[in-house]
Coordinates of C-alpha atoms in Angstrom, one line a residue:
Chain I
X1 CA 128.8 121.8 -140.5
X2 CA 131.9 123.4 -140.0
X3 CA 133.5 122.4 -143.6
X4 CA 130.0 122.7 -145.5
X5 CA 130.0 126.7 -144.8
X6 CA 134.5 126.4 -145.0
X7 CA 134.0 124.4 -148.2
X8 CA 131.5 126.5 -149.6
X9 CA 133.3 129.9 -149.1
X10 CA 135.2 130.0 -152.0
X11 CA 132.2 129.8 -154.4
X12 CA 130.9 132.3 -152.5
X13 CA 133.0 134.7 -153.4
X14 CA 133.0 134.0 -156.8
X15 CA 128.8 133.4 -157.8
X16 CA 127.3 133.8 -154.6
X17 CA 124.8 131.6 -152.4
X18 CA 123.5 129.5 -155.5
X19 CA 126.8 127.9 -156.3
X20 CA 127.5 127.4 -153.0
X21 CA 124.5 125.5 -152.3
X22 CA 125.0 123.4 -155.3
X23 CA 128.7 122.5 -154.6
X24 CA 127.4 121.8 -150.9
X25 CA 124.9 119.7 -152.2
X26 CA 127.1 117.8 -154.6
X27 CA 129.7 117.1 -151.9
X28 CA 127.7 116.1 -149.0
X29 CA 125.5 112.8 -149.8
X30 CA 123.1 113.7 -146.6
X31 CA 122.7 117.2 -147.9
X32 CA 120.8 115.4 -150.7
X33 CA 119.3 113.6 -148.9
X34 CA 117.3 116.1 -146.5
X35 CA 116.5 118.1 -149.8
X36 CA 115.1 115.0 -151.1
X37 CA 113.3 114.0 -147.5
X38 CA 112.8 117.9 -146.4
X39 CA 108.9 118.3 -148.2
X40 CA 107.9 115.0 -146.7
X41 CA 108.9 116.2 -143.1
X42 CA 108.1 119.5 -143.4
X43 CA 104.1 118.6 -144.5
X44 CA 104.6 115.9 -141.2
X45 CA 105.7 118.2 -138.5
X46 CA 103.5 121.0 -139.3
X47 CA 100.4 118.2 -139.7
X48 CA 101.8 116.8 -136.9
X49 CA 103.3 120.3 -134.4
X50 CA 100.8 122.7 -135.8
X51 CA 97.6 120.7 -133.5
X52 CA 99.3 119.6 -131.1
X53 CA 100.4 123.1 -130.3
X54 CA 97.0 124.4 -130.6
X55 CA 95.8 121.5 -128.3
X56 CA 98.4 122.5 -125.9
X57 CA 96.9 126.2 -125.7
X58 CA 93.9 125.8 -125.5
X59 CA 93.9 123.8 -122.9
X60 CA 95.0 126.7 -120.7
X61 CA 91.9 128.5 -121.3
X62 CA 88.4 128.9 -120.8
X63 CA 85.2 128.6 -122.6
X64 CA 82.6 131.2 -121.8
X65 CA 79.7 130.2 -123.5
X66 CA 80.5 130.5 -127.3
X67 CA 83.4 132.5 -126.8
X68 CA 87.1 131.3 -125.5
X69 CA 88.8 133.4 -123.1
X70 CA 92.6 133.0 -123.8
X71 CA 93.6 134.2 -120.3
X72 CA 96.2 131.3 -118.9
X73 CA 94.5 129.1 -116.5
X74 CA 95.3 125.6 -115.3
X75 CA 91.7 125.0 -114.0
X76 CA 90.8 122.3 -116.6
X77 CA 93.6 120.4 -115.6
X78 CA 92.8 121.0 -111.5
X79 CA 88.8 119.5 -113.1
X80 CA 90.6 116.4 -114.6
X81 CA 92.5 115.5 -111.1
X82 CA 89.4 116.4 -109.1
X83 CA 88.4 113.2 -108.3
X84 CA 86.6 114.3 -104.8
X85 CA 83.5 116.2 -106.7
X86 CA 83.6 114.4 -110.4
X87 CA 85.5 111.4 -111.0
X88 CA 84.2 110.6 -114.3
X89 CA 87.2 111.9 -116.1
X90 CA 90.0 109.4 -114.8
X91 CA 87.2 106.8 -114.0
X92 CA 86.8 106.9 -118.0
X93 CA 90.4 107.3 -118.8
X94 CA 91.1 104.4 -116.5
X95 CA 88.5 102.0 -118.2
X96 CA 89.7 102.8 -121.7
X97 CA 93.5 102.2 -120.7
X98 CA 92.0 98.9 -118.8
X99 CA 89.6 97.5 -121.9
X100 CA 92.2 98.8 -124.4
X101 CA 95.2 96.7 -122.5
X102 CA 92.5 93.4 -122.5
X103 CA 92.2 94.2 -126.3
X104 CA 96.1 94.1 -126.7
X105 CA 96.2 91.0 -124.4
X106 CA 93.7 89.1 -127.0
X107 CA 95.1 90.0 -130.6
X108 CA 98.4 89.1 -129.5
X109 CA 97.9 85.9 -127.7
X110 CA 95.5 84.9 -130.6
X111 CA 97.9 86.6 -133.4
X112 CA 100.9 84.5 -132.3
X113 CA 99.8 81.0 -133.6
X114 CA 98.5 82.4 -136.7
X115 CA 101.9 84.3 -137.1
X116 CA 103.8 81.4 -136.3
X117 CA 101.5 79.1 -139.0
X118 CA 102.7 81.8 -141.5
X119 CA 106.2 82.4 -140.8
X120 CA 107.0 78.1 -139.8
X121 CA 104.1 76.4 -141.9
X122 CA 103.3 77.8 -144.9
X123 CA 105.8 77.0 -147.7
X124 CA 103.6 77.6 -150.8
X125 CA 101.2 80.2 -151.3
X126 CA 102.0 82.2 -148.5
X127 CA 101.2 85.2 -150.9
X128 CA 97.7 84.2 -150.8
X129 CA 97.7 83.6 -147.3
X130 CA 98.9 87.2 -146.4
X131 CA 96.8 89.1 -148.3
X132 CA 93.8 87.0 -147.4
X133 CA 94.5 88.5 -143.8
X134 CA 95.7 91.9 -145.0
X135 CA 92.7 92.8 -147.2
X136 CA 89.8 93.4 -144.2
X137 CA 91.8 94.9 -142.8
X138 CA 91.9 98.1 -145.5
X139 CA 88.2 97.9 -146.2
X140 CA 86.3 99.7 -144.2
X141 CA 86.6 100.0 -140.4
X142 CA 83.1 101.3 -139.9
X143 CA 81.3 98.6 -141.5
X144 CA 83.5 96.0 -139.4
X145 CA 82.7 97.3 -136.2
X146 CA 78.5 97.9 -137.4
X147 CA 78.9 93.9 -138.3
X148 CA 79.5 93.3 -135.2
X149 CA 76.4 94.8 -134.0
X150 CA 74.6 93.5 -136.2
X151 CA 75.6 90.0 -134.8
X152 CA 75.7 90.7 -130.9
X153 CA 72.2 93.2 -130.9
X154 CA 68.9 92.2 -129.6
X155 CA 67.8 91.1 -132.3
X156 CA 70.9 90.4 -134.4
X157 CA 72.3 87.2 -135.9
X158 CA 73.4 85.3 -132.8
X159 CA 70.2 85.7 -130.8
X160 CA 67.9 85.2 -133.9
X161 CA 69.9 82.2 -135.0
X162 CA 69.6 80.6 -131.7
X163 CA 65.5 81.3 -131.5
X164 CA 65.2 79.6 -134.7
X165 CA 67.3 76.9 -134.2
X166 CA 64.9 76.5 -130.8
X167 CA 68.1 76.7 -128.5
X168 CA 66.9 79.5 -126.5
X169 CA 63.2 81.3 -126.5
X170 CA 64.3 84.9 -125.1
X171 CA 66.8 87.1 -126.9
X172 CA 70.5 87.4 -124.5
X173 CA 70.6 90.8 -123.7
X174 CA 74.7 90.7 -122.3
X175 CA 75.8 90.5 -125.6
X176 CA 75.9 94.0 -126.8
X177 CA 76.6 97.3 -125.4
X178 CA 79.1 96.7 -122.7
X179 CA 82.9 96.9 -122.5
X180 CA 82.9 92.7 -123.1
X181 CA 81.2 94.0 -127.0
X182 CA 83.6 96.5 -127.4
X183 CA 86.6 94.4 -126.7
X184 CA 85.4 91.6 -128.8
X185 CA 85.0 94.2 -131.8
X186 CA 88.4 96.2 -131.3
X187 CA 89.5 92.2 -131.1
X188 CA 88.6 91.8 -134.6
X189 CA 89.2 95.3 -136.1
X190 CA 93.1 95.6 -134.8
X191 CA 94.0 91.4 -135.4
X192 CA 96.1 92.7 -138.7
X193 CA 98.0 95.2 -137.0
X194 CA 99.6 92.1 -134.6
X195 CA 99.7 89.2 -136.8
X196 CA 102.1 91.5 -139.6
X197 CA 104.7 92.2 -137.1
X198 CA 104.6 89.0 -135.1
X199 CA 104.9 87.3 -138.6
X200 CA 107.7 89.3 -139.7
X201 CA 109.7 89.0 -136.8
X202 CA 109.2 85.2 -136.9
X203 CA 110.7 85.1 -140.5
X204 CA 113.3 86.6 -140.0
X205 CA 115.2 84.4 -137.2
X206 CA 117.9 82.6 -138.8
X207 CA 116.7 78.6 -139.0
X208 CA 120.1 77.4 -138.5
X209 CA 119.6 78.6 -135.1
X210 CA 116.6 76.3 -134.6
X211 CA 119.0 73.4 -136.2
X212 CA 121.6 74.1 -133.9
X213 CA 119.1 73.8 -130.9
X214 CA 117.7 70.6 -131.9
X215 CA 121.5 69.2 -132.3
X216 CA 122.0 70.3 -129.0
X217 CA 119.6 68.2 -127.8
X218 CA 116.6 70.7 -127.3
X219 CA 112.8 68.9 -127.7
X220 CA 110.2 71.1 -129.7
X221 CA 108.9 72.7 -126.6
X222 CA 112.3 73.8 -125.1
X223 CA 113.3 75.0 -128.2
X224 CA 109.9 77.3 -128.8
X225 CA 111.0 78.9 -125.3
X226 CA 114.2 79.0 -125.4
X227 CA 115.4 79.8 -129.2
X228 CA 112.1 80.9 -131.2
X229 CA 110.3 82.6 -128.7
X230 CA 112.8 85.1 -127.1
X231 CA 113.5 86.1 -130.7
X232 CA 110.1 87.3 -131.2
X233 CA 109.8 89.1 -128.1
X234 CA 110.6 92.6 -130.9
X235 CA 107.3 91.8 -133.3
X236 CA 105.5 91.0 -129.6
X237 CA 106.7 94.5 -128.5
X238 CA 106.1 96.7 -131.7
X239 CA 102.2 94.6 -132.1
X240 CA 101.7 95.8 -128.6
X241 CA 102.5 99.4 -128.8
X242 CA 100.5 99.3 -132.7
X243 CA 97.2 98.1 -130.9
X244 CA 97.2 99.1 -127.1
X245 CA 98.1 103.0 -128.1
X246 CA 95.5 103.7 -130.7
X247 CA 92.5 101.5 -129.6
X248 CA 93.2 103.8 -125.7
X249 CA 91.6 107.1 -127.8
X250 CA 88.8 105.0 -130.3
X251 CA 85.4 106.8 -130.3
X252 CA 83.8 104.7 -133.2
X253 CA 83.6 101.4 -131.7
X254 CA 82.7 101.9 -127.8
X255 CA 80.0 104.4 -129.8
X256 CA 78.5 101.4 -131.6
X257 CA 78.7 98.6 -129.4
X258 CA 79.3 100.1 -126.1
X259 CA 76.3 101.7 -124.6
X260 CA 76.8 103.4 -121.5
X261 CA 78.9 100.7 -119.6
X262 CA 81.5 100.8 -122.7
X263 CA 82.4 104.6 -123.2
X264 CA 85.6 105.4 -123.2
X265 CA 87.9 108.5 -123.5
X266 CA 87.4 109.7 -127.1
X267 CA 83.5 109.5 -126.6
X268 CA 84.2 112.0 -124.0
X269 CA 86.5 114.5 -125.6
X270 CA 84.3 114.0 -128.7
X271 CA 81.3 115.3 -126.7
X272 CA 83.5 117.8 -124.9
X273 CA 83.9 119.7 -128.4
X274 CA 80.2 118.8 -129.1
X275 CA 77.4 118.8 -127.3
X276 CA 78.8 119.8 -123.7
X277 CA 80.8 122.8 -125.9
X278 CA 84.0 122.9 -123.3
X279 CA 86.8 122.0 -126.3
X280 CA 89.4 123.7 -123.6
X281 CA 88.3 121.2 -121.3
X282 CA 87.9 118.5 -124.2
X283 CA 91.7 119.4 -125.0
X284 CA 93.0 119.0 -121.8
X285 CA 91.5 115.5 -121.0
X286 CA 93.2 114.9 -124.5
X287 CA 96.7 116.0 -123.8
X288 CA 95.8 113.7 -119.8
X289 CA 94.9 110.6 -122.3
X290 CA 98.3 111.2 -124.3
X291 CA 100.6 111.7 -121.3
X292 CA 99.1 108.4 -119.8
X293 CA 99.6 106.5 -122.6
X294 CA 103.7 107.2 -122.8
X295 CA 104.0 107.1 -119.7
X296 CA 102.5 103.1 -119.5
X297 CA 104.4 102.8 -123.2
X298 CA 107.6 104.0 -121.3
X299 CA 106.9 101.6 -118.0
X300 CA 106.4 98.7 -120.5
X301 CA 109.6 99.3 -122.2
X302 CA 111.2 99.4 -119.4
X303 CA 109.9 96.4 -117.9
X304 CA 110.7 94.5 -121.3
X305 CA 114.3 96.4 -121.5
X306 CA 115.4 95.2 -118.3
X307 CA 113.7 91.8 -118.9
X308 CA 116.5 91.2 -122.0
X309 CA 118.9 92.9 -120.1
X310 CA 118.9 90.3 -117.4
X311 CA 118.6 87.5 -120.1
X312 CA 121.6 87.8 -121.6
Chain N
X1 CA 110.5 73.4 -149.5
X2 CA 107.9 71.2 -148.6
X3 CA 104.0 71.6 -148.7
X4 CA 101.9 73.3 -146.4
X5 CA 101.7 70.8 -143.1
X6 CA 98.2 69.7 -142.0
X7 CA 98.2 69.9 -137.9
X8 CA 96.9 71.6 -135.5
X9 CA 98.1 75.1 -136.3
X10 CA 96.3 74.4 -139.6
X11 CA 93.4 74.3 -138.6
X12 CA 94.2 77.1 -136.1
X13 CA 94.7 79.8 -139.1
X14 CA 91.7 78.0 -141.1
X15 CA 89.5 79.2 -137.8
X16 CA 91.1 82.7 -137.7
X17 CA 90.3 83.0 -140.7
X18 CA 86.7 81.9 -140.3
X19 CA 86.7 84.5 -137.3
X20 CA 88.1 87.7 -139.8
X21 CA 85.6 87.6 -142.2
X22 CA 82.6 86.4 -140.4
X23 CA 81.2 89.7 -139.9
X24 CA 82.4 91.0 -143.3
X25 CA 80.5 88.2 -145.0
X26 CA 77.1 88.6 -142.9
X27 CA 77.2 92.6 -144.4
X28 CA 77.4 91.1 -147.9
X29 CA 74.5 88.3 -147.0
X30 CA 72.1 90.4 -145.6
X31 CA 71.6 93.3 -147.8
X32 CA 70.4 90.2 -150.6
X33 CA 67.7 89.8 -147.7
X34 CA 64.4 91.3 -148.4
X35 CA 63.6 91.5 -144.8
X36 CA 63.5 94.7 -143.2
X37 CA 65.5 93.3 -139.9
X38 CA 68.8 92.0 -140.0
X39 CA 68.0 88.5 -138.5
X40 CA 67.6 85.0 -139.2
X41 CA 65.4 83.2 -140.6
X42 CA 66.2 84.9 -143.7
X43 CA 63.5 86.0 -145.9
X44 CA 64.0 85.6 -150.0
X45 CA 66.6 86.6 -152.1
X46 CA 66.4 91.1 -152.8
X47 CA 68.1 93.4 -154.6
X48 CA 65.9 96.1 -153.3
X49 CA 67.8 97.6 -151.2
X50 CA 70.6 97.9 -154.0
X51 CA 67.9 99.5 -155.9
X52 CA 67.2 102.0 -153.2
X53 CA 70.8 102.8 -152.5
X54 CA 71.7 104.5 -156.0
X55 CA 68.2 106.1 -156.0
X56 CA 69.6 108.4 -153.3
X57 CA 71.0 111.5 -153.7
X58 CA 72.3 112.1 -150.4
X59 CA 74.1 109.3 -150.7
X60 CA 75.4 109.7 -154.7
X61 CA 76.7 113.4 -153.1
X62 CA 78.6 111.9 -150.3
X63 CA 80.1 109.4 -152.6
X64 CA 81.6 112.1 -154.8
X65 CA 83.2 114.0 -152.3
X66 CA 85.2 110.7 -151.1
X67 CA 85.9 110.0 -154.3
X68 CA 87.6 113.9 -154.8
X69 CA 89.4 113.5 -151.6
X70 CA 90.5 110.1 -151.9
X71 CA 92.1 111.2 -155.8
X72 CA 93.6 114.1 -154.0
X73 CA 95.1 112.8 -150.6
X74 CA 96.6 109.4 -152.4
X75 CA 98.3 111.9 -155.6
X76 CA 99.5 114.2 -152.5
X77 CA 100.6 111.5 -149.7
X78 CA 102.0 109.1 -152.5
X79 CA 104.4 112.0 -153.9
X80 CA 105.2 112.9 -150.3
X81 CA 106.0 109.3 -149.8
X82 CA 108.3 108.6 -152.7
X83 CA 110.1 111.6 -151.9
X84 CA 111.3 110.4 -148.5
X85 CA 111.3 106.7 -149.1
X86 CA 114.0 107.1 -151.8
X87 CA 116.0 109.8 -149.1
X88 CA 115.6 107.3 -146.4
X89 CA 116.7 104.6 -148.8
X90 CA 119.3 105.8 -150.9
X91 CA 121.3 108.8 -149.3
X92 CA 123.6 108.4 -146.5
X93 CA 121.4 109.9 -143.7
X94 CA 122.2 111.0 -140.3
X95 CA 119.3 110.5 -137.7
X96 CA 117.5 108.4 -140.1
X97 CA 116.1 106.8 -137.6
X98 CA 114.7 109.9 -135.9
X99 CA 113.5 110.8 -138.6
X100 CA 111.6 107.8 -139.7
X101 CA 110.2 107.8 -136.3
X102 CA 108.4 111.6 -136.0
X103 CA 106.8 110.5 -139.8
X104 CA 105.7 107.0 -138.7
X105 CA 104.1 108.9 -135.4
X106 CA 100.8 109.4 -137.4
X107 CA 100.4 105.5 -136.9
X108 CA 100.5 105.4 -132.8
X109 CA 99.1 108.7 -131.7
X110 CA 95.0 107.8 -131.5
X111 CA 93.7 109.7 -134.1
X112 CA 91.2 111.9 -131.9
X113 CA 94.1 114.1 -130.9
X114 CA 94.9 115.2 -134.5
X115 CA 91.4 115.8 -135.6
X116 CA 90.4 118.1 -132.7
X117 CA 94.2 119.5 -133.1
X118 CA 93.3 120.4 -136.3
X119 CA 90.1 121.6 -135.4
X120 CA 90.9 123.8 -133.1
X121 CA 93.4 125.3 -135.0
X122 CA 90.9 126.0 -138.2
X123 CA 87.5 126.6 -136.0
X124 CA 89.0 128.0 -132.4
X125 CA 92.6 129.9 -133.3
X126 CA 92.2 130.7 -137.2
X127 CA 88.4 131.2 -137.1
X128 CA 87.8 129.3 -140.0
X129 CA 85.5 127.3 -141.4
X130 CA 85.7 123.3 -141.2
X131 CA 86.1 122.4 -145.5
X132 CA 87.2 119.6 -147.6
X133 CA 90.8 120.7 -147.5
X134 CA 90.5 120.6 -143.9
X135 CA 89.7 116.6 -144.3
X136 CA 93.1 116.5 -146.7
X137 CA 95.2 118.0 -144.5
X138 CA 93.7 115.0 -141.7
X139 CA 93.8 112.7 -144.4
X140 CA 97.3 113.4 -146.0
X141 CA 98.8 113.0 -142.1
X142 CA 97.6 109.2 -141.4
X143 CA 97.9 108.2 -145.8
X144 CA 102.0 109.0 -145.8
X145 CA 103.2 106.6 -143.1
X146 CA 101.8 104.2 -145.2
X147 CA 102.7 105.0 -148.6
X148 CA 106.5 105.5 -147.2
X149 CA 106.5 102.1 -145.7
X150 CA 105.1 100.3 -148.7
X151 CA 107.6 102.5 -150.4
X152 CA 110.8 101.6 -148.3
X153 CA 110.1 98.1 -148.6
X154 CA 110.2 98.5 -152.8
X155 CA 113.2 100.4 -152.6
X156 CA 115.0 98.1 -150.5
X157 CA 113.8 95.4 -152.7
X158 CA 115.8 96.3 -155.6
X159 CA 119.4 96.4 -156.8
X160 CA 121.2 99.7 -155.9
X161 CA 123.7 98.9 -158.6
X162 CA 121.3 99.6 -161.3
X163 CA 120.7 103.5 -160.6
X164 CA 124.1 103.7 -160.2
X165 CA 124.8 102.0 -163.6
X166 CA 122.5 104.5 -164.7
X167 CA 124.8 107.4 -163.6
X168 CA 128.0 105.7 -164.5
X169 CA 126.5 105.4 -168.7
X170 CA 126.1 109.4 -168.6
X171 CA 122.7 109.8 -167.6
X172 CA 121.5 112.3 -165.2
X173 CA 119.9 112.2 -161.9
X174 CA 116.8 113.6 -163.6
X175 CA 116.8 110.4 -166.3
X176 CA 118.0 108.3 -163.9
X177 CA 115.2 108.5 -161.9
X178 CA 112.4 108.8 -165.0
X179 CA 114.2 105.2 -166.5
X180 CA 115.3 103.4 -164.1
X181 CA 114.4 104.2 -160.3
X182 CA 110.4 104.8 -161.2
X183 CA 109.7 102.0 -163.6
X184 CA 111.6 99.6 -160.5
X185 CA 109.2 101.7 -158.2
X186 CA 106.2 101.5 -160.0
X187 CA 104.1 98.5 -158.6
X188 CA 104.9 100.5 -155.1
X189 CA 103.8 103.5 -156.4
X190 CA 101.0 101.9 -157.4
X191 CA 100.8 100.5 -154.4
X192 CA 100.7 103.3 -152.6
X193 CA 98.7 105.2 -154.2
X194 CA 95.7 102.1 -153.9
X195 CA 96.4 102.0 -150.4
X196 CA 96.0 105.9 -149.7
X197 CA 93.1 105.7 -151.7
X198 CA 91.3 103.3 -149.8
X199 CA 92.7 104.8 -146.2
X200 CA 91.1 108.0 -147.4
X201 CA 87.9 106.9 -148.8
X202 CA 86.9 105.1 -145.4
X203 CA 88.6 107.2 -142.8
X204 CA 85.7 108.5 -140.7
X205 CA 87.3 110.4 -137.7
X206 CA 89.1 113.3 -139.0
X207 CA 86.0 113.9 -141.4
X208 CA 83.8 113.7 -138.6
X209 CA 85.3 116.0 -137.0
X210 CA 87.0 118.6 -139.7
X211 CA 83.9 118.4 -142.6
X212 CA 82.4 121.7 -142.9
X213 CA 79.1 121.7 -145.6
X214 CA 80.3 118.8 -147.8
X215 CA 80.0 115.4 -145.6
X216 CA 82.2 112.1 -146.3
X217 CA 80.6 108.5 -147.3
X218 CA 82.0 107.2 -143.8
X219 CA 80.3 110.3 -142.4
X220 CA 77.2 109.9 -143.9
X221 CA 77.2 105.8 -143.5
X222 CA 77.7 106.6 -139.4
X223 CA 74.6 109.2 -139.7
X224 CA 72.2 106.4 -141.3
X225 CA 73.2 103.8 -138.6
X226 CA 71.6 104.6 -136.2
X227 CA 67.7 104.8 -138.3
X228 CA 66.7 100.9 -138.5
X229 CA 65.0 102.0 -141.4
X230 CA 67.6 102.8 -143.2
X231 CA 69.8 99.8 -141.7
X232 CA 69.5 97.5 -144.9
X233 CA 69.8 100.2 -147.6
X234 CA 73.4 101.3 -146.0
X235 CA 74.4 97.3 -145.4
X236 CA 73.9 97.5 -149.7
X237 CA 76.1 100.1 -149.7
X238 CA 78.6 98.7 -147.2
X239 CA 78.6 95.3 -149.5
X240 CA 79.6 97.5 -152.3
X241 CA 82.0 99.5 -150.7
X242 CA 83.8 96.0 -149.7
X243 CA 83.8 94.5 -152.5
X244 CA 85.4 97.7 -154.3
X245 CA 87.8 97.9 -151.6
X246 CA 88.3 94.1 -151.7
X247 CA 89.6 94.2 -155.6
X248 CA 91.4 97.9 -154.9
X249 CA 93.4 96.1 -151.9
X250 CA 94.0 93.2 -153.4
X251 CA 95.1 94.3 -156.5
X252 CA 97.5 96.5 -154.3
X253 CA 99.0 93.7 -152.2
X254 CA 99.8 91.8 -155.6
X255 CA 101.2 94.6 -157.2
X256 CA 103.2 95.5 -153.7
X257 CA 104.5 92.6 -153.2
X258 CA 104.6 91.6 -156.9
X259 CA 109.2 90.3 -158.0
X260 CA 110.5 92.0 -154.2
X261 CA 111.7 89.0 -152.4
X262 CA 109.3 87.7 -149.8
X263 CA 111.7 86.9 -147.4
X264 CA 112.8 90.8 -147.3
X265 CA 109.4 92.2 -147.7
X266 CA 109.2 92.7 -144.1
X267 CA 107.0 96.1 -144.1
X268 CA 103.6 95.9 -142.7

């Protein structure tokens, strides 16, 4: 950056800051790049950082009926970690993380064969397959979740179907309003977020590596575990993060199909901002949620990194 | 290149598609069922839920709000996406990875965090009433990462030399943008516009936290889901949304991938 100012000094003397700026722009490609990028970057930073700062500030405040006392206090955080008196916050956080991890596991292991099929078996009509997979995920999330409610419900599609076929007499009650229903629905709703990154990493694999493995005597099974699978790990990691992180805070799915045993941390945060009218505590809970997610992601990436380092 | 092989993986692929599509198709199926309950056996074919839907002032009002917000958000997000994608793909940019990561962050942070963050700033700290503008701000935050991803994959797909040739032949940067870059990026721009529109049109959480007097369509639908007697009407509305967004998104995907080598087009 020193060179920018040095070079710009001569024009400053002659024609002012504007010419200096134009000269610097002309000489430095990266400056032009950042000038072009700046509106987007500033808007995104403003929309991300200001709300996050607001969240942090509010989490250290106190709600007094309809007013907020801005005297800094850590009692919201103390309340969250006060397991002896009220463990609900940590119980819900733990449950949400567990449900998200289960969802992520099912999404990734079911998406992998689909991505593998797309990358290695489909030659013609790849575009059609990709569109068929992608399109439902751009259409109403709310309605796709709601569809599971009418499939799994007491008088829903499965129950009424089985009854009209004469297989069961009374509706099965265990289908809806529990954690399993939430995991099924989330697995369905987030499938594309796993298929696409895994597909991309499989598609990128240099096919001559696979031929080399075969030439050197690997069976197809050995070739998969020793060449294809390790090379698809970046896609698996991306898929895991893209599904796990957003689903922890999900609130629509548990509120529609979760019932009381299936509510998640997002529902708690929502009710603290709504009915319970304790926004500062809600802010503190969401910050603890974000920190927990960050911690898990760091541990996960660390573990994956160490394993890959050991292999090489 | 040979044909698709019909083996166990192919069967798995088909089953997976059935898994993806069954819930969606059930909504459409039951929207034509005359019965009040969403259950088998089906009664008779009926369009009465569609008629009920059209004559619903609350719904048409929410639809109008969603369309206006969607149009505004998609234009602004696409402009921001074009600027960012062009900067990232065409200029030497130190810290490119960090900048891209920052803009993509909303993809991996739970939406509820941003929704309540924006609510706090507006309502609790600034003392303003949530309004259409706060929903727009929230939607832009969610749409720009998609727009940028779509446009990066488009801009990477065509030859940088075309722009350099234009500059060498004496056009200035502005002319080059309008006469070379813009037409080549057009499919990406259309795709970004449509994807941002459907994202905004479908978004529930931001709108639920940030809407003032005017509710968007997803917020309206969510409020209807609690009443069993409103259910078939909601299914009719849902079917219309599904069909329209299906058409829009298929068109967007087709535009996005058109003319780009599928091996290079690795964006989501």
